[in-house]
Short mmCIF file of C-alpha atoms in Angstrom, two decimals:
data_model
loop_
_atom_site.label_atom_id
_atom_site.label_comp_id
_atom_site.label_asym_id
_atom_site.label_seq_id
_atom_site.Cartn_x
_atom_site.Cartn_y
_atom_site.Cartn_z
CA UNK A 7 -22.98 4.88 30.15
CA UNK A 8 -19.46 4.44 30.95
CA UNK A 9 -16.80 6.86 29.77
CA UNK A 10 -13.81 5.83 28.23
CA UNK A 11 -14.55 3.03 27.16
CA UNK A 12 -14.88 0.77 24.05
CA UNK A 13 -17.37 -2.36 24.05
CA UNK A 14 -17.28 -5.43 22.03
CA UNK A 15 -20.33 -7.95 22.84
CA UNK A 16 -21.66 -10.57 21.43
CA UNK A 17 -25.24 -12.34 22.79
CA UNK A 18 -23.40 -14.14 25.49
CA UNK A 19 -21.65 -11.14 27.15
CA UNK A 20 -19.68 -7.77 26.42
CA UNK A 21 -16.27 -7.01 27.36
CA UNK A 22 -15.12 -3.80 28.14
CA UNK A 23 -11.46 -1.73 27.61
CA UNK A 24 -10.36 1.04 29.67
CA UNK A 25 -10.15 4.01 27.03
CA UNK A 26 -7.15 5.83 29.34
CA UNK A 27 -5.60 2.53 27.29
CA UNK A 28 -5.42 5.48 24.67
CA UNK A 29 -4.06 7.89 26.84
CA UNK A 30 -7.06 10.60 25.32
CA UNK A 31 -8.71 10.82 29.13
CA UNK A 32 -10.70 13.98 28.08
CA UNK A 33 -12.63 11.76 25.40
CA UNK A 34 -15.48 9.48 25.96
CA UNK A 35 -17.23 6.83 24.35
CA UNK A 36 -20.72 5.91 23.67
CA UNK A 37 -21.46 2.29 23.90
CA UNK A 38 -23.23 0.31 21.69
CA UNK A 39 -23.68 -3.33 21.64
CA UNK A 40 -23.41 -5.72 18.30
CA UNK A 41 -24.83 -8.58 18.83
CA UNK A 42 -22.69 -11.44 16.24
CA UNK A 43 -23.88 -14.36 14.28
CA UNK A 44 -22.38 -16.26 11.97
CA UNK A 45 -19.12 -14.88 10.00
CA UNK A 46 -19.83 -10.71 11.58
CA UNK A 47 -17.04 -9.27 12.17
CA UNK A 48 -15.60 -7.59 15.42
CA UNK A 49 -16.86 -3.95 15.56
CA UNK A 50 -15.20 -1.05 17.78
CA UNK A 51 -16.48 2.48 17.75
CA UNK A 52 -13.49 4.72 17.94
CA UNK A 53 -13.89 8.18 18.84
CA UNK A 54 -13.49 11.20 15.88
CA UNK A 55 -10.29 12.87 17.87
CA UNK A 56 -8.78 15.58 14.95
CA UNK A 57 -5.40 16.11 15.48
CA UNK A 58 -4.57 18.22 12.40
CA UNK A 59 -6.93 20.38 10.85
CA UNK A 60 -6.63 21.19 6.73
CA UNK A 61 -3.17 21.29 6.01
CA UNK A 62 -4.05 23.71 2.67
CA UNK A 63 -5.60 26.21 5.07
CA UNK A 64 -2.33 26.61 7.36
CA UNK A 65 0.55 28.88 7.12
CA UNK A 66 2.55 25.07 6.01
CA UNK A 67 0.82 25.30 2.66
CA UNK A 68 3.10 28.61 1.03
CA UNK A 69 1.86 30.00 -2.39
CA UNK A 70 5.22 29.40 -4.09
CA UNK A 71 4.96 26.39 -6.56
CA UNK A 72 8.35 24.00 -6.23
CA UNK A 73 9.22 22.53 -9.49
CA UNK A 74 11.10 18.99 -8.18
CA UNK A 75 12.26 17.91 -11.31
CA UNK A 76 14.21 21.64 -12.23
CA UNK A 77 16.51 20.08 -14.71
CA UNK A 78 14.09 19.19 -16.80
CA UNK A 79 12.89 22.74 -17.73
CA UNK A 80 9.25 22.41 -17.22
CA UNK A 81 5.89 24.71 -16.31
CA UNK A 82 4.98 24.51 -13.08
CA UNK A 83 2.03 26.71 -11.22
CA UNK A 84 0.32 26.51 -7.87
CA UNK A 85 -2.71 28.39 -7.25
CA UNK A 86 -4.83 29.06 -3.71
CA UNK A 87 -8.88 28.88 -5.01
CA UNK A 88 -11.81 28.65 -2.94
CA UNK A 89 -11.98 24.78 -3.09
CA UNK A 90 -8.31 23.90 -2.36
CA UNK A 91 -5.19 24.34 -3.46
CA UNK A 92 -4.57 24.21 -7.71
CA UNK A 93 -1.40 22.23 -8.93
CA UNK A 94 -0.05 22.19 -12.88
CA UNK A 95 2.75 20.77 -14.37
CA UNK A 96 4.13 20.31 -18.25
CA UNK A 97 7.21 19.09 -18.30
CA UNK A 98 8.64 18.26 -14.82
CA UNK A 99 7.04 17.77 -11.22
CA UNK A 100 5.09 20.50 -8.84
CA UNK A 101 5.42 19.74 -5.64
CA UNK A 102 4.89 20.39 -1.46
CA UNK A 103 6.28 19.05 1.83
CA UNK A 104 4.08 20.21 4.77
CA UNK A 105 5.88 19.19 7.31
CA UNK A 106 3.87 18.22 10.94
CA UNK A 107 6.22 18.29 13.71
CA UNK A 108 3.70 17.06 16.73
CA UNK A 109 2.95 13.38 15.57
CA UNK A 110 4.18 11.25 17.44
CA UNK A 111 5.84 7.74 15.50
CA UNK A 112 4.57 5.80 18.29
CA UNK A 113 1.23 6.37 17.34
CA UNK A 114 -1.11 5.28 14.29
CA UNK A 115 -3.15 7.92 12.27
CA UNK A 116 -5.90 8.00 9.92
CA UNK A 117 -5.13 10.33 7.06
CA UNK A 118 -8.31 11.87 5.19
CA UNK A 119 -7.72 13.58 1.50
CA UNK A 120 -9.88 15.13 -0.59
CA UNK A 121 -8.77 15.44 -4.12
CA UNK A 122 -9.76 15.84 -7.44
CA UNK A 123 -7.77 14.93 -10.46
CA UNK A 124 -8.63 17.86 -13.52
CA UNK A 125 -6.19 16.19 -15.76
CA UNK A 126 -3.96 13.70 -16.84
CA UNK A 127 -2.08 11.37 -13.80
CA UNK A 128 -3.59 11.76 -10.55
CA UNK A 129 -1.48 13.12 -7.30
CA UNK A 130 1.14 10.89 -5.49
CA UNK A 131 0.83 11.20 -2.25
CA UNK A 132 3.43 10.00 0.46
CA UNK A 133 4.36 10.17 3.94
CA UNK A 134 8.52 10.50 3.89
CA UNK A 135 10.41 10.01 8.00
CA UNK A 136 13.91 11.04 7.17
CA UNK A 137 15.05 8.94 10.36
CA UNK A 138 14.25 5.78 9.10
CA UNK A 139 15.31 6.65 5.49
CA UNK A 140 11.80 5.72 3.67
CA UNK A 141 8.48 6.19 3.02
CA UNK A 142 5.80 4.01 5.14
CA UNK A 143 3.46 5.15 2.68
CA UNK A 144 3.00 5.92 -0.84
CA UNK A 145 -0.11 6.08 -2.98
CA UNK A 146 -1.52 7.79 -6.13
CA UNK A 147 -4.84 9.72 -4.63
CA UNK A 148 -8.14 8.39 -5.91
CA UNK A 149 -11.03 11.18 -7.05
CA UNK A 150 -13.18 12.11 -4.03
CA UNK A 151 -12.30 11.50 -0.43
CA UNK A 152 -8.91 9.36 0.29
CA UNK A 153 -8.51 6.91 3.65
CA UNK A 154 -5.11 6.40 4.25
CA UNK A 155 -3.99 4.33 7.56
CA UNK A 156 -0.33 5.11 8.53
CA UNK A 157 1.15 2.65 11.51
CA UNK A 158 4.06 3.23 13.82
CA UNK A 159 7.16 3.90 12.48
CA UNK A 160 9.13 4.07 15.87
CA UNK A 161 9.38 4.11 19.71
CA UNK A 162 11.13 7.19 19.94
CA UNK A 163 10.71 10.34 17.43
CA UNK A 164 8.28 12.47 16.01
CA UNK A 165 7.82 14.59 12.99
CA UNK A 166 6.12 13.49 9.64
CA UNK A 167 6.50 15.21 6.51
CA UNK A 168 3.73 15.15 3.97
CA UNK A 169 4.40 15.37 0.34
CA UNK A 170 2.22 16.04 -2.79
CA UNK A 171 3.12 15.43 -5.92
CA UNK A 172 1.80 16.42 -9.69
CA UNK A 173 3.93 14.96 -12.27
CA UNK A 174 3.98 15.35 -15.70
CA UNK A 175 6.12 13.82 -18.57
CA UNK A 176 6.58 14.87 -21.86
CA UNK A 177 4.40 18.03 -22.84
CA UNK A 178 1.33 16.64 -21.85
CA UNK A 179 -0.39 19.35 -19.12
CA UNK A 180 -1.20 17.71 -15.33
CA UNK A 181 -3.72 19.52 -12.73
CA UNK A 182 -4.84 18.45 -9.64
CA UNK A 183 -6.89 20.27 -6.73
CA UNK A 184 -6.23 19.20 -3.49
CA UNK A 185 -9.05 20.34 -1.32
CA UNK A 186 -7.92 19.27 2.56
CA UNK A 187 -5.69 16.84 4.19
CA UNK A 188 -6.75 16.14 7.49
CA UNK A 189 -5.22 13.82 10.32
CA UNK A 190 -7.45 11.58 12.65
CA UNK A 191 -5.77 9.34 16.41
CA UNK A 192 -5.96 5.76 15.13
CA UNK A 193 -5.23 3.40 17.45
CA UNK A 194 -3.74 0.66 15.00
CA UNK A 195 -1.42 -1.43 17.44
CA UNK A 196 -4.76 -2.06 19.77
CA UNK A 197 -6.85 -2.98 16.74
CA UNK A 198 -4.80 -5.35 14.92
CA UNK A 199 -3.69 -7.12 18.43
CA UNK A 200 -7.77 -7.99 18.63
CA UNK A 201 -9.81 -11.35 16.92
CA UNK A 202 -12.98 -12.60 17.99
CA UNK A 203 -12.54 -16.24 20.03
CA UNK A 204 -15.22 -18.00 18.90
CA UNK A 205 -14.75 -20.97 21.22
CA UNK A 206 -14.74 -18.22 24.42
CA UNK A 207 -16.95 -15.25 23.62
CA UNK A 208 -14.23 -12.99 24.43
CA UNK A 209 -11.48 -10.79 22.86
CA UNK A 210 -8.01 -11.49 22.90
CA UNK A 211 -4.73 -11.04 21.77
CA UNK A 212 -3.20 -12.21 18.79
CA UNK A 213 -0.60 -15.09 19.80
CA UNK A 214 2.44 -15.75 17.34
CA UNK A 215 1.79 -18.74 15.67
CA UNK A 216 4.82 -21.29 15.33
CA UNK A 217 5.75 -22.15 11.58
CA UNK A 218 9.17 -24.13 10.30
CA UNK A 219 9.98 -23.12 6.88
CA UNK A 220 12.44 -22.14 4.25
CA UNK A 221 12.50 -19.45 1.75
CA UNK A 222 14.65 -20.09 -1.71
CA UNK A 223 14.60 -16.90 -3.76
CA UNK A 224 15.45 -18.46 -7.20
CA UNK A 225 15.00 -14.86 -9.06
CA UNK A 226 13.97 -11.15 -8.12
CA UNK A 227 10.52 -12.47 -9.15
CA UNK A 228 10.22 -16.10 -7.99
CA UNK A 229 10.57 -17.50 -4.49
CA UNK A 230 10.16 -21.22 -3.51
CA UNK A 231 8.65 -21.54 0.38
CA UNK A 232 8.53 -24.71 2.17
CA UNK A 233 6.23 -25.41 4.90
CA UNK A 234 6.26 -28.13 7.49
CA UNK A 235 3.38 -30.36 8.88
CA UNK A 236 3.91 -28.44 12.01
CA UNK A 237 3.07 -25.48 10.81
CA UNK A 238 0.27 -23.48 12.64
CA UNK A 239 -0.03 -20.07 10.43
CA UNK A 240 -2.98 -19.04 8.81
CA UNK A 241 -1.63 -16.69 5.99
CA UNK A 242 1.97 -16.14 4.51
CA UNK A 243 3.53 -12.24 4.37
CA UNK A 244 5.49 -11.17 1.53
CA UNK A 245 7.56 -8.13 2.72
CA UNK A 246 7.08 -6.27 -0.59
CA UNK A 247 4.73 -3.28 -1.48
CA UNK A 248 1.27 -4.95 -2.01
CA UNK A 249 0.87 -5.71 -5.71
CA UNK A 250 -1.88 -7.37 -7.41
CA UNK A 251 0.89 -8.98 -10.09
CA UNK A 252 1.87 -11.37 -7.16
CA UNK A 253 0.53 -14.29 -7.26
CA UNK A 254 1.24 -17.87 -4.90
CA UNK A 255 0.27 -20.74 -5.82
CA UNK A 256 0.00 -23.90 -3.19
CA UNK A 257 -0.23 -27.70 -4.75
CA UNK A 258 -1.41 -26.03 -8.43
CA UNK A 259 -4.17 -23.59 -5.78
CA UNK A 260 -4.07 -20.27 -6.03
CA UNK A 261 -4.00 -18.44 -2.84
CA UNK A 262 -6.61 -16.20 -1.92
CA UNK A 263 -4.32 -12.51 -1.70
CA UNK A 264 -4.74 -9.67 0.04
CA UNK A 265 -3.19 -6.63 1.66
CA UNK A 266 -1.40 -6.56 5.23
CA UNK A 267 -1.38 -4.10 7.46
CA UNK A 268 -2.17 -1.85 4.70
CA UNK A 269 1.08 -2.46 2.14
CA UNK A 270 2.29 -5.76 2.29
CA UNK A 271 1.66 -9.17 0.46
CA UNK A 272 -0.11 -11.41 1.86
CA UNK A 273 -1.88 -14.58 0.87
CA UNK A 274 -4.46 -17.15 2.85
CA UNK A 275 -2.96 -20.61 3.91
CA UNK A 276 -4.56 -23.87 3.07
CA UNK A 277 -4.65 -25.38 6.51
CA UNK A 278 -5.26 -29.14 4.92
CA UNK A 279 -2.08 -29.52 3.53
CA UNK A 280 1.00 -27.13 4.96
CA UNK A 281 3.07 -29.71 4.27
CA UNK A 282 4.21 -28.69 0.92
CA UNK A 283 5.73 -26.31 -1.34
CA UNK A 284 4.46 -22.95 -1.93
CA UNK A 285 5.65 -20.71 -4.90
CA UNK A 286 5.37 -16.93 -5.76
CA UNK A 287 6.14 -15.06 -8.66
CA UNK A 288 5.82 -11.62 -10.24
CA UNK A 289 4.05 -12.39 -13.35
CA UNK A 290 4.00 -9.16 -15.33
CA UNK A 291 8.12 -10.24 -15.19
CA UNK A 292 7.02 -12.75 -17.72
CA UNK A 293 5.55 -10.65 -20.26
CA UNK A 294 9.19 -9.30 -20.23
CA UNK A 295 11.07 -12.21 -20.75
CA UNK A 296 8.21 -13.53 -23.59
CA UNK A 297 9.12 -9.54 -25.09
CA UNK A 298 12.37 -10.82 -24.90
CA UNK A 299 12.05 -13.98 -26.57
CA UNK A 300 10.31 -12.19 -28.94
CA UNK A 301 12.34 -10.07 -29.89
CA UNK A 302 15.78 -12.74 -30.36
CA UNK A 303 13.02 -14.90 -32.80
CA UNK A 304 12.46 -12.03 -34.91
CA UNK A 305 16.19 -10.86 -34.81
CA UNK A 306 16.62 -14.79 -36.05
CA UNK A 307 13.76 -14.56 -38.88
CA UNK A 308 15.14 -11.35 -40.20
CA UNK A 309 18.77 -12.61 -40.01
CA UNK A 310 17.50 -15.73 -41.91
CA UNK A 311 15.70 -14.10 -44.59
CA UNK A 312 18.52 -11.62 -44.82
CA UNK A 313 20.96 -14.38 -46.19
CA UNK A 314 18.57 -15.87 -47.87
CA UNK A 315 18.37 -13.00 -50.22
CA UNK A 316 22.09 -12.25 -50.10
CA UNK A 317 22.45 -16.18 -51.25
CA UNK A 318 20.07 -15.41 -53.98
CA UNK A 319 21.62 -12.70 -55.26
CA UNK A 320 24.78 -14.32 -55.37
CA UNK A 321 23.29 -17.10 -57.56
CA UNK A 322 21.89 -14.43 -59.63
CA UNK A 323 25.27 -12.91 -60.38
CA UNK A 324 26.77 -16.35 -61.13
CA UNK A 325 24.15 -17.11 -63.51
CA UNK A 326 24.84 -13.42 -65.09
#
């Protein structure tokens, strides 16, 4: 076997990378070969490298349960059990910030959570970089085991700050258990630089595609994109959180949509006809303006039938 090294082969040949590529030298990497036909996808076996153990089980996770929403004079409660760390809320928000001051923003990471929703809304989860002034990631926890694949922020910097959330509104009671939070070496620029070349059994990089067009942004919820015959993309990106109430539409087609390096919009170009008009839109927007709408042609009715009966009763009074 060779060490430090990752293989992707097909039945023609296999091409190797250098692992040091990685900069983890003290790893190794088994090789196995794939062998593709058809549609298979491009495989790479990655090495398990644990970079942060179980967050709960450190000295970051304190006993003391922060209530982040103080003004609203809430219940909150933290507990340390057996199977993770207990969260409650009534009222206002319990919450943590763990921060991790070795990761690197250069880097990518895999995040693995295991958590367990007991009642009511499920945990937000978010990773919050105070030098860039957002959060690259943001997510309500599923039950069970959570993937979560955070990119590079920056060249230069390091430092992440995790934060758990359990909100509650109203006097409805939240709970969560959050059982571990764990954090894995992902090497995300390398992956998404790779395709499979079908016309040269090889991997390669990704080469930017050239693409004339124009963006008109008629609302905050409609945009008009127009696309040249020249254009050689495959897929449009919508810088916007991904959000299944986006939808773009292509000649009367609606595009195929899907998520982008694992938060943005992005949708699947016909490659027969770029030479048109492409339009997106937020369409829950619309059940706002029909509410709307709505509500000025009852306002109307009820005005209507209002002097309706105030005419009536003035005939009435006449006739008395």
């Amino acid at each position: 076997s060779l060490p430090n090294t990752i293989a992707l082969s097909s039945n023609q040949s296999t091409v190797y990378f250098d692992y040091a590529f990685f900069d983890l030298g003290l790893y190794s990497l088994e090789i196995k070969t794939e062998d593709f036909d058809g549609d298979r996808q491009v495989k790479v076996k990655i090495p398990k490298v644990l970079l942060q153990s179980n967050v709960f089980n450190s000295e970051l996770n304190v006993s003391e349960a922060k209530d982040c929403r103080p003004l609203q004079g809430g219940f909150v409660a933290k507990e340390q059990r057996p199977e993770g760390t207990y969260y409650q809320a009534m009222g206002t928000s319990v919450c943590d910030h763990l921060y991790l001051s070795d990761l690197d923003h250069s880097h990518g990471y895999l995040i693995k959570i295991d958590a367990q929703n007991l009642a009511s809304l499920p945990a937000t989860f978010a990773i919050q970089v105070d030098s860039i002034g957002r959060s690259p990631l943001e997510t309500y926890l599923s039950e069970g085991v959570n993937y979560q694949i955070l990119p590079p922020t920056e060249s230069f910097n390091q430092g992440y700050t995790l934060y758990f959330s359990t909100d509650s509104y109203g006097r409805e009671i939240n709970e969560n258990l959050l059982q571990s939070a764990e954090f894995f070496f992902w090497p995300y620029t390398f992956l998404k630089q790779l395709r499979w070349q079908r016309s040269e059994p090889r991997v390669i990089k990704n080469q930017s595609l050239a693409c004339d067009f124009t963006v008109n942004k008629k609302a905050l919820w409609l945009y008009q994109v127009d696309l040249t015959a020249n254009c050689e993309a495959k897929y449009l990106s919508f810088t916007q959180a991904y959000d299944r109430g986006w939808l773009a539409y292509q000649d009367g087609q609606k595009l195929e949509h899907f998520k982008l390096n694992n938060w943005a919009n992005a949708w699947l170009l016909d490659e027969q006809d770029l030479a048109t008009k492409i339009y997106i839109f937020y369409w829950p927007q619309l059940l706002q303006y029909f509410g709307f709408l709505l509500a000025v042609i009852s306002f109307i009715v009820l005005f209507i039938n209002y002097q309706k009966k105030q005419s009536k009763r003035l005939r009435e009074k006449r006739v008395g």
